mmCIF file of N, CA, C and O in Angstrom:
data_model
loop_
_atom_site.group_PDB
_atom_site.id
_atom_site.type_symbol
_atom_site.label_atom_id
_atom_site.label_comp_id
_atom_site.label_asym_id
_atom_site.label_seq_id
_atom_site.Cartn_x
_atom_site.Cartn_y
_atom_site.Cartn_z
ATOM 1 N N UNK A 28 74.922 68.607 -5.371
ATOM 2 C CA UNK A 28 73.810 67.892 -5.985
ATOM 3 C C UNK A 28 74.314 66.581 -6.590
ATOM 4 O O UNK A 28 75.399 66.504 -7.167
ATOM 5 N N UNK A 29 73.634 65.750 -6.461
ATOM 6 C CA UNK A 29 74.098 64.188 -7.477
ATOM 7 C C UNK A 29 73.161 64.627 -8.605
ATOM 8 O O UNK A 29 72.390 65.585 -8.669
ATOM 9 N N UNK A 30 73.512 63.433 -9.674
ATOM 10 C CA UNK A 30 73.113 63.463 -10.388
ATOM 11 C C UNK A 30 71.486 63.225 -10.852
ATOM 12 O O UNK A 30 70.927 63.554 -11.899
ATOM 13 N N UNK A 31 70.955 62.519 -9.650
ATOM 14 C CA UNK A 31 69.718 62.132 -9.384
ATOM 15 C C UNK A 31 68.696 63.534 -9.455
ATOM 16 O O UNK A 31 67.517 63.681 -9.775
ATOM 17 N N UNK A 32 69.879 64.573 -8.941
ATOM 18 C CA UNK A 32 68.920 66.135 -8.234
ATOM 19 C C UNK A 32 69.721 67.126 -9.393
ATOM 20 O O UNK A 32 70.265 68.130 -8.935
ATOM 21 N N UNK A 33 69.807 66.906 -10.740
ATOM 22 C CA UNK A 33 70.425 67.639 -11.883
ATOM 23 C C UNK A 33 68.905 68.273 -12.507
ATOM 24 O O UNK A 33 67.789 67.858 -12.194
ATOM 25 N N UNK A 34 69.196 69.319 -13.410
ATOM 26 C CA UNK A 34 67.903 69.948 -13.538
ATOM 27 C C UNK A 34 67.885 69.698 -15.153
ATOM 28 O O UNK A 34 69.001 69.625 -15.666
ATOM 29 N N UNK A 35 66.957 69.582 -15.863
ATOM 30 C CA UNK A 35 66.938 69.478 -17.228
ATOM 31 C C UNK A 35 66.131 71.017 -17.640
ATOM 32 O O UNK A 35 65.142 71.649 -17.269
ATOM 33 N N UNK A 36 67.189 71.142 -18.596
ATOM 34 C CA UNK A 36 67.164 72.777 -19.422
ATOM 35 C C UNK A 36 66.777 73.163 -20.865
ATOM 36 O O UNK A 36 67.066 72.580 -21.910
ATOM 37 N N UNK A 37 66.036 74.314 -20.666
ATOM 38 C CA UNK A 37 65.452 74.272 -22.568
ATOM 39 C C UNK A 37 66.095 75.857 -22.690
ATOM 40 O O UNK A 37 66.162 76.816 -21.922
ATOM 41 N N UNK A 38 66.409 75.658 -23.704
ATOM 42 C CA UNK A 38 67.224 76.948 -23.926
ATOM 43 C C UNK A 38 66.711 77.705 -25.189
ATOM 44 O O UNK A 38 66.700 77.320 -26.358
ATOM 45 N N UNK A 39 66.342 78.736 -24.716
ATOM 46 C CA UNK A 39 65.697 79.524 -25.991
ATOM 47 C C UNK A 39 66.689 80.325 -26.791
ATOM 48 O O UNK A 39 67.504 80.808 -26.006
ATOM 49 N N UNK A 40 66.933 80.638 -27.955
ATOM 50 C CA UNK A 40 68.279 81.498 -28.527
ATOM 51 C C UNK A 40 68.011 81.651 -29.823
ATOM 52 O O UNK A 40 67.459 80.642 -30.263
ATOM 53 N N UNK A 41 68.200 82.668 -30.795
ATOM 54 C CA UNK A 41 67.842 82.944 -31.769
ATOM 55 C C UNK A 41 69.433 83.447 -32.635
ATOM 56 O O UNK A 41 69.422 83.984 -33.742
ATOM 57 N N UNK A 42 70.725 83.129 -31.844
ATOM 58 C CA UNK A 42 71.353 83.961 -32.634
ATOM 59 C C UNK A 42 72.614 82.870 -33.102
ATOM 60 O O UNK A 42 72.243 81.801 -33.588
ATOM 61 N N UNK A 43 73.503 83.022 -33.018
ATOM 62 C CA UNK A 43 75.025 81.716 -33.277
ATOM 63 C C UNK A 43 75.380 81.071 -32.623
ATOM 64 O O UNK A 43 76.272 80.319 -33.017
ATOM 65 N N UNK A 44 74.918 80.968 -31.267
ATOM 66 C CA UNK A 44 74.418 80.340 -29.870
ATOM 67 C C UNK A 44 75.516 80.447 -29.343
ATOM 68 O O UNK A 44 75.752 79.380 -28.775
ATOM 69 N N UNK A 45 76.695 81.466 -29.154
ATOM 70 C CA UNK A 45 77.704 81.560 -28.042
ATOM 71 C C UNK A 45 77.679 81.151 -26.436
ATOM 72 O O UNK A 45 78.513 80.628 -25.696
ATOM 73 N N UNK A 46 76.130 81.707 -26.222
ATOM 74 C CA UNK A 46 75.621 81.668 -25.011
ATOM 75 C C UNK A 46 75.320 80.325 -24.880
ATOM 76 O O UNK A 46 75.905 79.772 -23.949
ATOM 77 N N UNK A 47 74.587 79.651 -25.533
ATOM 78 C CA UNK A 47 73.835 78.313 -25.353
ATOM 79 C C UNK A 47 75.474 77.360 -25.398
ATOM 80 O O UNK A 47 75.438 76.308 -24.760
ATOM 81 N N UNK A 48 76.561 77.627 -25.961
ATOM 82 C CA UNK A 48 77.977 76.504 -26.159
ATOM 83 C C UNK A 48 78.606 76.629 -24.188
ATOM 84 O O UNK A 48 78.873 75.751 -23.367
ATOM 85 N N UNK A 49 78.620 77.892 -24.125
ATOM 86 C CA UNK A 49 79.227 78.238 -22.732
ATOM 87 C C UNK A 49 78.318 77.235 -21.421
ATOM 88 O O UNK A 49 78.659 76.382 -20.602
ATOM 89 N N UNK A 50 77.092 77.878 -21.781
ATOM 90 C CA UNK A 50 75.884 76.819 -21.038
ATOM 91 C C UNK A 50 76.223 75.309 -21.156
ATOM 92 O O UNK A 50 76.618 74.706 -20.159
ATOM 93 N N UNK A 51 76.095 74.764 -22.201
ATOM 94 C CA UNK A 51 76.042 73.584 -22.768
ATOM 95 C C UNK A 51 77.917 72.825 -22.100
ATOM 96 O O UNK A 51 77.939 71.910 -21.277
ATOM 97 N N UNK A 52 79.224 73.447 -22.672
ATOM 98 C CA UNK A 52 80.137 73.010 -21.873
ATOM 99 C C UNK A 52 79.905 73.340 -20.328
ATOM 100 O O UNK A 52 79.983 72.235 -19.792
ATOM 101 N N UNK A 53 79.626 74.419 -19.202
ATOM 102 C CA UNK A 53 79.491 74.668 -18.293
ATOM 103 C C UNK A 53 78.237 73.082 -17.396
ATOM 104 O O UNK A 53 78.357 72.653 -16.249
ATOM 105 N N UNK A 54 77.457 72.735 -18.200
ATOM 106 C CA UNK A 54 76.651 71.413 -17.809
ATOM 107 C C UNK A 54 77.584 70.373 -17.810
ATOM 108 O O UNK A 54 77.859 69.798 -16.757
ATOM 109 N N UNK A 55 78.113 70.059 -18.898
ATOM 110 C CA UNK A 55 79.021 68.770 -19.012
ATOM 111 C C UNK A 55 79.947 69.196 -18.446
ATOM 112 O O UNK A 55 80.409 68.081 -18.202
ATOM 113 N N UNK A 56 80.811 70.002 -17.906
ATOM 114 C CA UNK A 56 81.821 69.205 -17.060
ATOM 115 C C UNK A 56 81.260 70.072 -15.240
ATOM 116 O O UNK A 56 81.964 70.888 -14.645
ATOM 117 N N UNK A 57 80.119 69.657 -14.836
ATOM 118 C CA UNK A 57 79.924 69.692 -13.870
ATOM 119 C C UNK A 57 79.699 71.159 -13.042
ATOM 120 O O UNK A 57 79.452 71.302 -11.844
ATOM 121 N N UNK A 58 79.844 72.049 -13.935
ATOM 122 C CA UNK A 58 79.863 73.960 -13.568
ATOM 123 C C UNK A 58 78.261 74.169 -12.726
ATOM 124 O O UNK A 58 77.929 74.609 -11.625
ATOM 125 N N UNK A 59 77.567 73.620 -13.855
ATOM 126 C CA UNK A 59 76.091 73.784 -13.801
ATOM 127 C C UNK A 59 75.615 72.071 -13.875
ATOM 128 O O UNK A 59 75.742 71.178 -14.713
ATOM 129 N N UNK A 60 74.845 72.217 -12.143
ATOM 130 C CA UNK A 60 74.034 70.965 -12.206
ATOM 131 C C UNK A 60 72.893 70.510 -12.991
ATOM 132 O O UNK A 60 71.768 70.454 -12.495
ATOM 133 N N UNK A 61 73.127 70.200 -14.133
ATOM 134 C CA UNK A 61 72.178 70.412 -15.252
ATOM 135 C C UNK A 61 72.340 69.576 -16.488
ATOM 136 O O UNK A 61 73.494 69.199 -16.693
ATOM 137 N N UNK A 62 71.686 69.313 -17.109
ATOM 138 C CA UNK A 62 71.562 68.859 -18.955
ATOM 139 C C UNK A 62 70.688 69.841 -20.044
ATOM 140 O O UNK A 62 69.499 70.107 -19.868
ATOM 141 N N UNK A 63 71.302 70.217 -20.928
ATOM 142 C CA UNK A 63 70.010 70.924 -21.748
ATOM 143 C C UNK A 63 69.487 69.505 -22.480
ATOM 144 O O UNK A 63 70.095 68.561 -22.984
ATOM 145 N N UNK A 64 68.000 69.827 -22.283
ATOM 146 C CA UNK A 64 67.419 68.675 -22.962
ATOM 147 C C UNK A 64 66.649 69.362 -24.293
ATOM 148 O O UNK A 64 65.888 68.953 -25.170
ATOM 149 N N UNK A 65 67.214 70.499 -23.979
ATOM 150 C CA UNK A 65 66.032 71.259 -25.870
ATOM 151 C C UNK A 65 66.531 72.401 -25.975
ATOM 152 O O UNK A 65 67.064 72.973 -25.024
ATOM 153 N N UNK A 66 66.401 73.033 -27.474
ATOM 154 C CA UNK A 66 67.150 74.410 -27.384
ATOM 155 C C UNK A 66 65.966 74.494 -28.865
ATOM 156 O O UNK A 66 65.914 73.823 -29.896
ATOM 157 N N UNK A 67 65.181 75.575 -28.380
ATOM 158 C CA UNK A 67 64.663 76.355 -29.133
ATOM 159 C C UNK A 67 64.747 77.872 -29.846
ATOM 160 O O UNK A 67 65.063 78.825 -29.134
ATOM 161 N N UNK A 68 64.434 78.089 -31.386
ATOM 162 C CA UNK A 68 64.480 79.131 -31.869
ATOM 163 C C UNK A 68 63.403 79.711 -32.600
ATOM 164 O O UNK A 68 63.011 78.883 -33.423
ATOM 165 N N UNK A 69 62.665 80.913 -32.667
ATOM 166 C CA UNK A 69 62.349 81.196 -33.987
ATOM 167 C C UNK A 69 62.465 81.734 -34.849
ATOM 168 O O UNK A 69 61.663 82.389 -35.514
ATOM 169 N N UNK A 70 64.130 81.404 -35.030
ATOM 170 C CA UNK A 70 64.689 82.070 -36.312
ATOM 171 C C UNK A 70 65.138 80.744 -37.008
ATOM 172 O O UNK A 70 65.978 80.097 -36.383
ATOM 173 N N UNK A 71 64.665 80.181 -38.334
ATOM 174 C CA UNK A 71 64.950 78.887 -38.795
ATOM 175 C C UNK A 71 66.302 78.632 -38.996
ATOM 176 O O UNK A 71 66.606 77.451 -39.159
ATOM 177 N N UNK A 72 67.503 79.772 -39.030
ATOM 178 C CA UNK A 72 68.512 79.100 -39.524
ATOM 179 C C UNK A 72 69.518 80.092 -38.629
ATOM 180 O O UNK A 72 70.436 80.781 -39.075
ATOM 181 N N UNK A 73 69.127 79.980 -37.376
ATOM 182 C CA UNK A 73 70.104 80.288 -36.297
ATOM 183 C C UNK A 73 71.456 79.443 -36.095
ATOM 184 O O UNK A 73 71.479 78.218 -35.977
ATOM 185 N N UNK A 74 72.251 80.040 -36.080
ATOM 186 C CA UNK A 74 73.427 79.060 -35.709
ATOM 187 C C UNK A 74 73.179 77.997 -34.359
ATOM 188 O O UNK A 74 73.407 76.787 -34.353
ATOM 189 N N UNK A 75 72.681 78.770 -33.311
ATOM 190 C CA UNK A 75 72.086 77.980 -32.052
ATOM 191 C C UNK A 75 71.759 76.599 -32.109
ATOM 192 O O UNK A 75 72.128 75.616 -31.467
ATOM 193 N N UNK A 76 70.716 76.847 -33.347
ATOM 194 C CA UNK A 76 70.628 75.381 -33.582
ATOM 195 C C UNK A 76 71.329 74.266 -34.115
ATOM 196 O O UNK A 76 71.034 73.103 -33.841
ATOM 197 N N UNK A 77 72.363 74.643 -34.963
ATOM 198 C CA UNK A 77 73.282 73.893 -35.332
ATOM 199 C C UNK A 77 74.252 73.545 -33.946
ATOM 200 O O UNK A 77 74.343 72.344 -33.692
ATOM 201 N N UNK A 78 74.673 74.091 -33.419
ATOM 202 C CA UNK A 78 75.471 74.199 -32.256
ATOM 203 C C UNK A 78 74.806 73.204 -31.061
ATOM 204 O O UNK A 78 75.455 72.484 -30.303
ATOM 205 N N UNK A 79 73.613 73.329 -31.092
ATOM 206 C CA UNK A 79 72.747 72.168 -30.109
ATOM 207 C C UNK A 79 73.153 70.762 -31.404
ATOM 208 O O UNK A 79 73.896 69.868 -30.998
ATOM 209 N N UNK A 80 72.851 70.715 -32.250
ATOM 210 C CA UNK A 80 72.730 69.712 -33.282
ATOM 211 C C UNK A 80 74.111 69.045 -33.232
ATOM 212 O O UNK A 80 74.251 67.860 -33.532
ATOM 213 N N UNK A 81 75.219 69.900 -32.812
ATOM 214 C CA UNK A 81 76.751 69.229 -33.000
ATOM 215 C C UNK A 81 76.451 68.501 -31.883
ATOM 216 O O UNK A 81 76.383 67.327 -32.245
ATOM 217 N N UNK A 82 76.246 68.589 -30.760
ATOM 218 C CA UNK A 82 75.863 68.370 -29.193
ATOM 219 C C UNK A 82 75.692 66.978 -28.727
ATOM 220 O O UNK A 82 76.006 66.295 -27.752
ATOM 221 N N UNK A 83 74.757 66.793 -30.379
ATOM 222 C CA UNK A 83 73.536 65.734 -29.683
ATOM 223 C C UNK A 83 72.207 65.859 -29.090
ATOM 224 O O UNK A 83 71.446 64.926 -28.835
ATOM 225 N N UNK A 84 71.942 67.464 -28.840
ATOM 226 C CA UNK A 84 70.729 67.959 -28.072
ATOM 227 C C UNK A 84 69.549 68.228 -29.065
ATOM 228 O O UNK A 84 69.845 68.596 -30.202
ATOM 229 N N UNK A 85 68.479 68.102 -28.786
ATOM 230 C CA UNK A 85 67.158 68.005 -30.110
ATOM 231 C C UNK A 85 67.047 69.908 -29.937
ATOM 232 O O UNK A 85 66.769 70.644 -28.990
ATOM 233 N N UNK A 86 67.400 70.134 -31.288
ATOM 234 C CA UNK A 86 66.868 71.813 -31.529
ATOM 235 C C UNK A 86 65.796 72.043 -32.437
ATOM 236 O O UNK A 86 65.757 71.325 -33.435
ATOM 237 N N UNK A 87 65.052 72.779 -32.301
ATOM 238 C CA UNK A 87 63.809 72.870 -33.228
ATOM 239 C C UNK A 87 63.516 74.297 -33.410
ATOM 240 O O UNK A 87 63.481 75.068 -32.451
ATOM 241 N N UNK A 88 63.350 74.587 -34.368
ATOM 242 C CA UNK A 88 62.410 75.803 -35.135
ATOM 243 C C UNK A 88 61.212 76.153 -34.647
ATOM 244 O O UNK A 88 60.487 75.210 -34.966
ATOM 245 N N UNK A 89 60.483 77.039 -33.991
ATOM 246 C CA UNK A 89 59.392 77.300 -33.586
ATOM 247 C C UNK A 89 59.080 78.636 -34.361
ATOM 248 O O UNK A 89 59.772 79.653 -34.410
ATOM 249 N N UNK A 90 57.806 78.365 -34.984
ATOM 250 C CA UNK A 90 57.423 79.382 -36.112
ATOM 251 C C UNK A 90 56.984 80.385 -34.731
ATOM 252 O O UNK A 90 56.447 79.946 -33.713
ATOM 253 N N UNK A 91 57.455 82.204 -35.043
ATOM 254 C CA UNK A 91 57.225 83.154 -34.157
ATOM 255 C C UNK A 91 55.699 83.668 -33.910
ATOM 256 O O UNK A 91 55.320 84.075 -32.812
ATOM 257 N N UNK A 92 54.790 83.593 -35.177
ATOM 258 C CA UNK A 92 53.609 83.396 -35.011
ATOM 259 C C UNK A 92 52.971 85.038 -35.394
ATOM 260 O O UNK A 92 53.776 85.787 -35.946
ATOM 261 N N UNK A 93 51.834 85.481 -35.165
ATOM 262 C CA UNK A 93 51.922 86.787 -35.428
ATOM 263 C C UNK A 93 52.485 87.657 -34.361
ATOM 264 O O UNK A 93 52.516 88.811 -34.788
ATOM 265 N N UNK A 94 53.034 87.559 -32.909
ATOM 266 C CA UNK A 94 53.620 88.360 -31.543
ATOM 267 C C UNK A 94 55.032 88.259 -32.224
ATOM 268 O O UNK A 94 55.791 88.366 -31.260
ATOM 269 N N UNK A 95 55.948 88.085 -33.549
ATOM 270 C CA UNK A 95 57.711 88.363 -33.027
ATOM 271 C C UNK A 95 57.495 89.741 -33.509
ATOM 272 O O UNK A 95 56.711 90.499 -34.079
ATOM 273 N N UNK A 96 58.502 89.636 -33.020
ATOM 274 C CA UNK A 96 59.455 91.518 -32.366
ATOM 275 C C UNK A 96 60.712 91.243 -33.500
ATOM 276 O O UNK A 96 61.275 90.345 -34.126
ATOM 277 N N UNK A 97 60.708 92.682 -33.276
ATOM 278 C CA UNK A 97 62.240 92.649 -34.350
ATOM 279 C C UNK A 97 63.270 93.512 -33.807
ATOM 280 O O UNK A 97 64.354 93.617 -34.382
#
């Protein structure tokens, strides 16, 4: 794929974002043809989001609403 045909990624994660760092290095150096362009949570003070925030990537809080699960 060039870069022209790269996919832009929103990443949902609620926890210290191990998963979303592996993702996130695996994009930048070429693993995954891809960029995360958003990483969402609705847990307000997930590590995830800090971890997108070191990045440079826009993370946001999404209130769970009356449907979260526990």
């Amino acid at each position: 794929m060039t870069a022209a045909e790269t996919f832009r990624l929103g990443v949902l994660g609620s926890g210290t974002g191990s998963n979303f760092v592996a993702i996130a290095e695996a994009c930048a150096d070429g693993r995954i043809p891809a960029t995360v362009a958003v990483v969402l949570s609705d847990v307000e003070n997930a590590g995830i989001l800090d971890r997108a925030r070191e990045r440079g990537i826009p993370a946001r809080y999404v209130p769970p609403g009356a449907f979260r699960t526990k």
